Coordinates of C-alpha atoms in Angstrom, one line a residue:
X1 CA 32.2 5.1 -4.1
X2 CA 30.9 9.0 -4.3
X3 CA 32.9 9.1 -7.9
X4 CA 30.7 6.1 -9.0
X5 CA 27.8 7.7 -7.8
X6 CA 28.4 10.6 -9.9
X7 CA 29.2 9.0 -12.7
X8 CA 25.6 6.8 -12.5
X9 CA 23.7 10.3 -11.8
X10 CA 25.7 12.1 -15.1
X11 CA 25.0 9.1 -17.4
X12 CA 21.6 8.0 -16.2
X13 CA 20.6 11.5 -16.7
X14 CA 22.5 12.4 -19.8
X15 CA 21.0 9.4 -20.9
X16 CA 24.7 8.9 -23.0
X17 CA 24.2 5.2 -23.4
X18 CA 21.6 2.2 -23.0
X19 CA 20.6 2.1 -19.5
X20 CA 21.3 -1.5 -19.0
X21 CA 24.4 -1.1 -20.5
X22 CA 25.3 1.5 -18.3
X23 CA 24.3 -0.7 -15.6
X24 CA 26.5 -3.7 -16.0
X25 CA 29.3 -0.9 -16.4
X26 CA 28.6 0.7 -13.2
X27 CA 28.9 -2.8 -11.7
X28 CA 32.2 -3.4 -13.0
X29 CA 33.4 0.0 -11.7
X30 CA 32.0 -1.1 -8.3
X31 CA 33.6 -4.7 -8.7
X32 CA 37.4 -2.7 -9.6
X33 CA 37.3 0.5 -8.0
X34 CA 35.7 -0.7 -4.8
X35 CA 37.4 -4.0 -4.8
X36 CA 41.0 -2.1 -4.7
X37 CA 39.9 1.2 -1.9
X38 CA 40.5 0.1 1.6
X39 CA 38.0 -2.0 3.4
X40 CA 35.7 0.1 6.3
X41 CA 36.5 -2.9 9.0
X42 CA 40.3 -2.3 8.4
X43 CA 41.6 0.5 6.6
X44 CA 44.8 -1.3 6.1
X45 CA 43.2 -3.8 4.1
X46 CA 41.6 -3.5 0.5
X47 CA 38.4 -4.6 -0.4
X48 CA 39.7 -6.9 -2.5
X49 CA 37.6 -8.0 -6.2
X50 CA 35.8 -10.6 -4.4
X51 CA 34.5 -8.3 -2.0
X52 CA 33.8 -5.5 -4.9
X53 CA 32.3 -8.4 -6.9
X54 CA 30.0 -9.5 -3.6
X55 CA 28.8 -5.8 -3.5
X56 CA 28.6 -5.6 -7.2
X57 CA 25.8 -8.4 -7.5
X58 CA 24.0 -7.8 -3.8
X59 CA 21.1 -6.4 -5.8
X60 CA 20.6 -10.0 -7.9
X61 CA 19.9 -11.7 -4.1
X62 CA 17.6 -9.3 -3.1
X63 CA 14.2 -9.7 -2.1
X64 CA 13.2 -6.9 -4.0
X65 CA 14.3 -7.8 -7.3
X66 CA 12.3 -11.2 -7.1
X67 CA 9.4 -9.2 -6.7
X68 CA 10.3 -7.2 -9.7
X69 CA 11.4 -10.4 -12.3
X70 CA 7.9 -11.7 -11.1
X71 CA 5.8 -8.9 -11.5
X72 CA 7.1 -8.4 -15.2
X73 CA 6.2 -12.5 -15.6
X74 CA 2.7 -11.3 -13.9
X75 CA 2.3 -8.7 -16.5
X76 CA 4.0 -10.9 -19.3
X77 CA 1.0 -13.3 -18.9
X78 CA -1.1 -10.6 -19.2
X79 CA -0.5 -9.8 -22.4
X80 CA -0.3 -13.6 -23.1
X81 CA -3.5 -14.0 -22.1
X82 CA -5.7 -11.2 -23.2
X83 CA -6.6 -10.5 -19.8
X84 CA -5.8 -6.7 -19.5
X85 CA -7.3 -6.1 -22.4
X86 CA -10.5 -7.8 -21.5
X87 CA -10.4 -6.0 -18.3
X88 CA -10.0 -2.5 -20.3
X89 CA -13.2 -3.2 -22.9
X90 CA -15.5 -4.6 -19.9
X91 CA -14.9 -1.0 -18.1
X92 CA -15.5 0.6 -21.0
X93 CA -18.7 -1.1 -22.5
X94 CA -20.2 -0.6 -19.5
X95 CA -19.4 3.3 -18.7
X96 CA -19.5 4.6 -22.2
X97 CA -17.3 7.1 -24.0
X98 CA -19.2 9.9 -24.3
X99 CA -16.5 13.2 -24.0
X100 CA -16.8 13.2 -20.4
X101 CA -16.9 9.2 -19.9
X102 CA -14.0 8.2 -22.0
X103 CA -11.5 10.5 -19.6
X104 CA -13.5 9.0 -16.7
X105 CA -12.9 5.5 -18.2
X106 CA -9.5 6.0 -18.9
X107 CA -8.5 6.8 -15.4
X108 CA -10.8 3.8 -13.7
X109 CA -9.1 1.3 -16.3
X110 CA -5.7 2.5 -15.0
X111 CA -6.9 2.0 -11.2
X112 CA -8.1 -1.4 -11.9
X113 CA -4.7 -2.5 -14.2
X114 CA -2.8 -1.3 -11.5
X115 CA -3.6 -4.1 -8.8
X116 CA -3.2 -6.9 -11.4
X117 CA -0.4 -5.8 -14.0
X118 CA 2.7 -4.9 -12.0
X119 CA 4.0 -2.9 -14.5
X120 CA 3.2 0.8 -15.6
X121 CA 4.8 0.4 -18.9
X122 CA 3.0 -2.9 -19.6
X123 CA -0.3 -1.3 -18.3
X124 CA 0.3 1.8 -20.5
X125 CA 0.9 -0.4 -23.9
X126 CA -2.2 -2.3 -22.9
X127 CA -4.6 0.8 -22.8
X128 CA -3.1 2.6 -25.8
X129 CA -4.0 0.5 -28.6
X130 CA -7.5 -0.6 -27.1
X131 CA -8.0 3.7 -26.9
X132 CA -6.7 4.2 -30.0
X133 CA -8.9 1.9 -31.8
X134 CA -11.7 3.6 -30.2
X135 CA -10.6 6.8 -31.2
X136 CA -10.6 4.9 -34.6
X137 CA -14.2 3.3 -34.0
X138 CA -16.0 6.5 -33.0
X139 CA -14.1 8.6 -36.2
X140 CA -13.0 11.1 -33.5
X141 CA -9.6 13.9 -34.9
X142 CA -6.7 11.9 -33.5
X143 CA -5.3 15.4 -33.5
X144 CA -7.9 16.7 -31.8
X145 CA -8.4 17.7 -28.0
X146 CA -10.5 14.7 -27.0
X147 CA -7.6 12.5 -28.5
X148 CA -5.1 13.9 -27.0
X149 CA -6.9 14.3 -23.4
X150 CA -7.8 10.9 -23.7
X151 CA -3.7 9.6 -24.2
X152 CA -2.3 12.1 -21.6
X153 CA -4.9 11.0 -19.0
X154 CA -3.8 7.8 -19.6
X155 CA -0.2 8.1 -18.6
X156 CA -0.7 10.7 -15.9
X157 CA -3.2 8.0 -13.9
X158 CA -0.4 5.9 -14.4
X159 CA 1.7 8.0 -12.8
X160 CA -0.5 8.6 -10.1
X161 CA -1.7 5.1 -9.2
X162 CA 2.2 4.1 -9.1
X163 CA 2.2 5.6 -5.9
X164 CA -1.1 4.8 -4.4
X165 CA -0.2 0.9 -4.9
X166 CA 3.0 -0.4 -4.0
X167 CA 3.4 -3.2 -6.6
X168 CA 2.7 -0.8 -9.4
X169 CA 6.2 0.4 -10.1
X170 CA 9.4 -1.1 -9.6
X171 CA 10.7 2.0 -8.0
X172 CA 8.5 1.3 -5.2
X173 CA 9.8 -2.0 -4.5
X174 CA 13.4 -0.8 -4.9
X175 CA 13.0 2.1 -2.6
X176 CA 11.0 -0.8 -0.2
X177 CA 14.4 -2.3 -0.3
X178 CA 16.4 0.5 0.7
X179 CA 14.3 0.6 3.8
X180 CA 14.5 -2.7 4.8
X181 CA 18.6 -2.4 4.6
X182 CA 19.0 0.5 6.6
X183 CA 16.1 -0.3 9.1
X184 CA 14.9 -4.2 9.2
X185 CA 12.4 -5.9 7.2
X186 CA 9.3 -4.4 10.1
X187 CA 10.0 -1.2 9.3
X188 CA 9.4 -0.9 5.7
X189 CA 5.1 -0.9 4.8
X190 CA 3.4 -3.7 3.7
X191 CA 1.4 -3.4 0.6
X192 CA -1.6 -3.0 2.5
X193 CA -0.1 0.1 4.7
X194 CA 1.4 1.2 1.5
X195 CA -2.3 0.7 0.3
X196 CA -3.8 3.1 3.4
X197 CA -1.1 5.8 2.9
X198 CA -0.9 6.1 -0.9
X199 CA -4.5 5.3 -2.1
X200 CA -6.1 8.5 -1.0
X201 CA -3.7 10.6 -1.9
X202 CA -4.0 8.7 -5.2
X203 CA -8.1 9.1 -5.4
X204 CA -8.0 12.6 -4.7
X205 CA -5.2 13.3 -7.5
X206 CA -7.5 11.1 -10.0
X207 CA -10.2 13.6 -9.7
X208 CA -8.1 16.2 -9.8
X209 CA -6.4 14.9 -13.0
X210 CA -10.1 14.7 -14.2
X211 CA -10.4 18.2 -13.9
X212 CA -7.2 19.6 -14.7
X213 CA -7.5 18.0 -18.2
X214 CA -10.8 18.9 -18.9
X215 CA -9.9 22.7 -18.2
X216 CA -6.5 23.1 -20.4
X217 CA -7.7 20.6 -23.4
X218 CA -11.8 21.1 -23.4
X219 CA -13.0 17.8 -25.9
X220 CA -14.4 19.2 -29.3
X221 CA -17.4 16.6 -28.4
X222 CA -19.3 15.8 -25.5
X223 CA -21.8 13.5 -26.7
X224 CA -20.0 10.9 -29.1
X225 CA -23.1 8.7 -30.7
X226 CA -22.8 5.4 -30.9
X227 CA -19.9 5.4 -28.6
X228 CA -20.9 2.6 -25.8
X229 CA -22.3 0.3 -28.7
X230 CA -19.0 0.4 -30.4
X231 CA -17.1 -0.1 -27.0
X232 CA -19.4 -2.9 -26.3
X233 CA -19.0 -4.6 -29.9
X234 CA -15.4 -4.9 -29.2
X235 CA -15.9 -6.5 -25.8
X236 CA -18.3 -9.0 -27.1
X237 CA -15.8 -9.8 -30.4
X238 CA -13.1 -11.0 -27.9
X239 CA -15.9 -13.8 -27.2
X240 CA -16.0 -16.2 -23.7
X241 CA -13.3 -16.1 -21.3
X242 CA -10.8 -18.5 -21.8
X243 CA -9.6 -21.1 -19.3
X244 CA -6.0 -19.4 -19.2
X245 CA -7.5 -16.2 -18.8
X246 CA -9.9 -17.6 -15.9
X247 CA -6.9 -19.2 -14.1
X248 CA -4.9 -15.8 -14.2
X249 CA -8.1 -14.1 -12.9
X250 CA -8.1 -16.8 -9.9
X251 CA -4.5 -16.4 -9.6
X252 CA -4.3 -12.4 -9.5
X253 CA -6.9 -12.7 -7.2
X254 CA -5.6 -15.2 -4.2
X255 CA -2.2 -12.9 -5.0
X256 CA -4.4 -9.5 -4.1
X257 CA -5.7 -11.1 -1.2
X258 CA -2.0 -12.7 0.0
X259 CA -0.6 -8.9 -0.5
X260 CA -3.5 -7.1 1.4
X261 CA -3.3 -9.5 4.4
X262 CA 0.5 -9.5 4.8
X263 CA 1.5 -9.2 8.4
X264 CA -2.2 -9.6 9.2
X265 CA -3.6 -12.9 8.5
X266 CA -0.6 -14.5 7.7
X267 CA 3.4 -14.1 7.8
X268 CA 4.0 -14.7 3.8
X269 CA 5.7 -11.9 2.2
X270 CA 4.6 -10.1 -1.1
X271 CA 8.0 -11.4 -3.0
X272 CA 7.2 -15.0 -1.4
X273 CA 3.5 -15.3 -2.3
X274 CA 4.3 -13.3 -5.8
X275 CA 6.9 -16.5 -6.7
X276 CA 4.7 -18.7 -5.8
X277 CA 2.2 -17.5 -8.3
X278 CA 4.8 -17.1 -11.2
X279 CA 5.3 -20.9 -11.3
X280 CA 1.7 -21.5 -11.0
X281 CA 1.6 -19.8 -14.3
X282 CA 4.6 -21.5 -15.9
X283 CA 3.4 -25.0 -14.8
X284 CA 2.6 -27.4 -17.8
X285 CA -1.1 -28.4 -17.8
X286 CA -2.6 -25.6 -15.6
X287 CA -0.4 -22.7 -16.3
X288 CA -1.5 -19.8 -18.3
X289 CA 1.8 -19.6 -21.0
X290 CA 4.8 -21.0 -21.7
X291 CA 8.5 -20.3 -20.8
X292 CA 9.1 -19.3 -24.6
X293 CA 6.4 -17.1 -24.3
X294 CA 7.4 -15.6 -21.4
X295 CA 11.1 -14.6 -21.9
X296 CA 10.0 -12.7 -25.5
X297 CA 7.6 -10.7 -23.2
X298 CA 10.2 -10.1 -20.3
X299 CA 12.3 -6.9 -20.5
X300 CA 15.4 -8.4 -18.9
X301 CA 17.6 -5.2 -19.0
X302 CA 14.8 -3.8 -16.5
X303 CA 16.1 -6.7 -14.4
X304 CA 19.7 -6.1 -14.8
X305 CA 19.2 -2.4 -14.1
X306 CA 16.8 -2.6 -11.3
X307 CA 19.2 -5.4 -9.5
X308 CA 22.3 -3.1 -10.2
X309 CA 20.6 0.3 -8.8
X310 CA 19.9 -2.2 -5.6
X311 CA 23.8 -3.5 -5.9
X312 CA 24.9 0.6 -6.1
X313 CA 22.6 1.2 -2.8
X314 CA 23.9 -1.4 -0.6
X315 CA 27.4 -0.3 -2.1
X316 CA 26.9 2.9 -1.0
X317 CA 25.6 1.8 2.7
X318 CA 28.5 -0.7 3.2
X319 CA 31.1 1.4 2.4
X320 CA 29.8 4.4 4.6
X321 CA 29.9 6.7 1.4
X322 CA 26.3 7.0 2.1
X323 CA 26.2 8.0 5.8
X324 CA 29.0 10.4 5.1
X325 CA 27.2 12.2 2.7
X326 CA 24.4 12.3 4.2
X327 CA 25.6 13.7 7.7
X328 CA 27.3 16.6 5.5
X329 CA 24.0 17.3 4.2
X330 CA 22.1 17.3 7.7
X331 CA 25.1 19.8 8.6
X332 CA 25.1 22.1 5.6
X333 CA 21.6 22.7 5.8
X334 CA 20.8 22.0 9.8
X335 CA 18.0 19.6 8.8
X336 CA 18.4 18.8 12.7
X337 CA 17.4 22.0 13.6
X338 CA 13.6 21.5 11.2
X339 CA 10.6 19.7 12.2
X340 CA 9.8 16.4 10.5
X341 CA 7.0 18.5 8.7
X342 CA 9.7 21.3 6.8
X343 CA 12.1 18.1 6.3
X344 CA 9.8 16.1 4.6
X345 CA 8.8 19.2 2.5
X346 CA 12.2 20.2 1.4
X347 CA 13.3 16.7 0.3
X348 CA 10.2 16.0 -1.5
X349 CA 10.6 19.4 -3.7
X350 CA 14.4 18.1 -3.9
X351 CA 12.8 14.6 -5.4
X352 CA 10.4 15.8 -7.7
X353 CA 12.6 18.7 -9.2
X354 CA 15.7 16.4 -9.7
X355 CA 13.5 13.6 -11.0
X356 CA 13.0 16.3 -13.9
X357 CA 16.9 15.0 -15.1
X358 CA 15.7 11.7 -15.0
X359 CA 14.1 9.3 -17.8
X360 CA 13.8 6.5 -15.1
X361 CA 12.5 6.4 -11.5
X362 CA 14.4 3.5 -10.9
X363 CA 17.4 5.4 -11.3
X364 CA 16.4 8.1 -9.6
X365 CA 15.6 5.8 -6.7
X366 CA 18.8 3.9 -6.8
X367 CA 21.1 6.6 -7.1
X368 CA 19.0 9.3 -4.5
X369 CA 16.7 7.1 -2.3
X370 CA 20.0 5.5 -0.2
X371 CA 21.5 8.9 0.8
X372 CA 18.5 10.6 2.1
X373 CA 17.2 7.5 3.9
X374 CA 20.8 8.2 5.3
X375 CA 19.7 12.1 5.7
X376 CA 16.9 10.9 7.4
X377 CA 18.7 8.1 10.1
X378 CA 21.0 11.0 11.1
X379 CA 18.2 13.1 12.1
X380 CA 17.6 12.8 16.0
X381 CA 13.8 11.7 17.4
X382 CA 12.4 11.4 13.5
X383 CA 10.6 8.8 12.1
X384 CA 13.4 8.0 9.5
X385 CA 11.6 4.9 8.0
X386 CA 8.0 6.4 7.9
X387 CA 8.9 9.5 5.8
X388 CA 11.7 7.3 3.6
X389 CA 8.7 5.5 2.7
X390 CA 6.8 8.9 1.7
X391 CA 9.6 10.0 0.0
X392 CA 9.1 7.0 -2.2
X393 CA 5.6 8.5 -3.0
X394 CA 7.4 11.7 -4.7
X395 CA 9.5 9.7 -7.1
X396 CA 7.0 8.9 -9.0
X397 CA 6.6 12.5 -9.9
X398 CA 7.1 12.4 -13.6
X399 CA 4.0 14.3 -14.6
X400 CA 5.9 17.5 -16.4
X401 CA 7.5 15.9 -19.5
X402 CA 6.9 13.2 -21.7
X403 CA 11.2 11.7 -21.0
X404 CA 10.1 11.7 -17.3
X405 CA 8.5 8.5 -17.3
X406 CA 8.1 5.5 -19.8
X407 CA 4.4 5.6 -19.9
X408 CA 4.4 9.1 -20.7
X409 CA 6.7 8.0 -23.8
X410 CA 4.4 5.2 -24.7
X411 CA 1.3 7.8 -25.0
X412 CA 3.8 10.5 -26.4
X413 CA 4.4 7.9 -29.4
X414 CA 0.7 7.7 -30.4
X415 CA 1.4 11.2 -32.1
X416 CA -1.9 12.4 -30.7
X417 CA -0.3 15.4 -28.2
X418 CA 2.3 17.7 -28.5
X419 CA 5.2 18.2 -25.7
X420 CA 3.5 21.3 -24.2
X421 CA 0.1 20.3 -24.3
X422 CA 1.2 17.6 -21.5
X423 CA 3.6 19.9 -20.0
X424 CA 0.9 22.3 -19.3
X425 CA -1.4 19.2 -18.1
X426 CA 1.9 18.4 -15.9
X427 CA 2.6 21.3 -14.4
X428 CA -0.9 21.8 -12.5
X429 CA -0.5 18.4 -11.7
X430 CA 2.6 18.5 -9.7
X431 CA 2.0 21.9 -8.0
X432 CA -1.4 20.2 -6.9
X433 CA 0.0 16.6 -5.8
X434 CA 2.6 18.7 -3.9
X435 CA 0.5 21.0 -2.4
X436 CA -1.4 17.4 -1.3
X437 CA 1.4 15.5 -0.2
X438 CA 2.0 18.9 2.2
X439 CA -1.7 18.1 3.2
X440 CA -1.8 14.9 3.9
X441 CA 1.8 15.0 5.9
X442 CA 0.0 17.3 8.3
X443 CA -3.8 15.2 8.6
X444 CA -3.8 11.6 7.3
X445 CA -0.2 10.3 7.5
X446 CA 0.8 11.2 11.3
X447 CA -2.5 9.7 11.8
X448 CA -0.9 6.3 10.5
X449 CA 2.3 7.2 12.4
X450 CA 4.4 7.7 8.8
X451 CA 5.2 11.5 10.3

């Protein structure tokens, strides 16, 4: 099982073929290789291809990846719709764009796409075009400092607002599952505790980002006439709201509230409740599009790979490949010996230095997040599940390069920034979200008993 781990870290960071490919491949090693190794219950025994094949496709019955297929139908609809992009020109009619307001609209869009499209590429192709036509609109350099401040905001607030909401980014549902394997289903944070912990940390980094970018890539133009009007034209050309569009609004809505009362009003969980709104969409008559719609808008590999990084988890955790690992790394390094403070500090530099290999966070997660929730469980009198959770957080580190992270591609594409003008953006970025993760694991997190 370690060999196939290996083999998932070389090619999901080499990148040496299609990542869904590589998936259903790493599920047939698992299915073969697994299925003939001796079984942990009895060693005299082999697993046997039905067992390889159960632990092979354990990812496709997991709770997680429902809440993944349905957050990509959520932000299929969307687009469908015409919702997020309604959503985008409202904020911006009514803030502006001069030099100073299009960065601070560009981060508030992000915020406010991130609690109803469950997808940061989907939010990410949503904003670029709408910004690029204002960049268009207003006749600003789209090689200029303002253009490319404006696209590199944009996919570092992603970036950032993936961890202060939990149904932002599939990694955070995937690393969610993890957690409930290892510890039970009342140990892993609803969305609204993931809500508490992440959104501050998230609000402070916004402001930061605000900043940062306005230092390194100062706009050419601070006053950009005629900018609102323009911003307000476009809003006003997409006309009434439509009654699809109006029942998505209602529907996002009742979801936000569902998700933010979990555990607290009522018992539903977030992959139960999210379901239940897919097929309100997909119903004839008072849905808000079509199956045929849909499945042109849904990027299935996502679903392969996500449920296969799941499969490669619980693989890893069944077979006890996981917990020997991990108690060699507790030994090697005598994370026994370190407060719960230093450990959480030296596996979050381990996260975000690694994830600088990685083009996905969900392979990251998949092939990372089950050994150290392992690293953690064989640490005596520590709160394993709270700082697993916070680990999660660091994943989503992928502010440094433009392969770190899909969205950063997305912006990368609009040819409007170079590699080391985000880079440099990046780098103050992560050296300040780290210093602020340090921050808040000594003030607002032991507060919520996550430390």
């Amino acid at each position: 099982m370690l060999a196939i781990l290996a083999f998932a870290v070389i090619i999901w960071i080499s990148e040496a073929m299609d990542y869904t490919v590589s998936s259903i491949l790493i599920a047939a090693l698992i299915i073969f290789l697994v299925g003939s190794a001796p079984s942990v219950a009895n060693p005299d025994v082999p697993y046997g291809t039905q067992g390889g094949l159960k632990l092979a496709l354990a990812g496709f019955s997991n709770s997680g990846l429902a809440l993944v297929a349905a957050a990509l139908f959520i932000a299929a609809a969307m687009t469908v719709t015409g919702l997020d992009q309604r959503i985008a020109l409202f904020t911006m009619s009514h803030i502006g764009a001069g030099g100073r307001r299009v960065l601070i609209v560009s981060i508030i869009v992000t915020i406010l796409l991130s609690f109803v499209v469950p997808s940061a590429t989907a939010r990410t192709a949503c904003v670029v075009p709408i910004m690029l036509g204002g960049i268009a609109s207003l006749k600003l350099d789209r090689k200029g400092p303002l253009a490319a401040s404006i696209m590199i905001t944009i996919a570092q607030a992603t970036s950032i607002w993936n961890i202060g909401i939990m149904t932002s980014a599939a990694q955070n549902l995937l690393s969610r599952g993890f957690v409930e394997k290892q510890f039970g289903a009342d140990q892993a944070l609803a969305w609204v505790d993931w809500l508490i912990a992440g959104a501050p940390w998230a609000v402070i980094m916004s402001v930061i980002l605000y900043f940062v970018v306005r230092k390194v890539l100062p706009p050419e133009i601070e006053e950009i006439p005629g900018g609102k009007q323009a911003m307000a034209e476009s809003y006003r050309a997409l006309g009434s709201m439509t009654a699809p569009e109006k029942r998505l609004l209602a529907i996002s809505l009742v979801l936000l509230g569902l998700w933010a009362t979990e555990n607290k009003l009522h018992s539903l969980d977030t992959a139960s409740t999210t379901i239940a709104g897919v097929a309100l969409m997909l119903l004839p008559g008072i849905g808000v599009m079509t199956w045929k719609q849909a499945q042109k808008l849904i990027p299935w590999g996502t679903v392969i790979v996500f449920a296969v990084g799941i499969s490669l988890g619980t693989a890893l955790l069944d077979t006890k490949a996981a917990q020997w690992l991990s108690s060699s790394v507790v030994q090697a390094f005598q994370l026994d010996t370190l407060s719960p403070f230093a450990i959480f500090a030296l596996l979050s530099a381990f996260l975000i230095l690694i994830h600088l290999g990685f083009a996905s966070a969900t392979a990251l997660t998949a092939a990372l997040m089950p050994i150290l929730i392992n690293v953690l469980a064989s640490v005596p009198d520590l709160n394993a599940p709270g700082i697993a959770m916070l680990l999660a957080f660091t994943v989503s580190f992928g502010f440094i390069l433009p392969v770190n992270a899909p969205q950063n591609m997305v912006c990368l594409g609009t040819e409007t920034f170079t590699t080391r003008q985000f880079t440099m953006v990046g780098l103050w970025l992560t050296v300040a979200g780290y210093a602020l993760l340090l921050l808040f694991a000594l003030t607002w997190w032991p507060l919520l008993g996550l430390i």
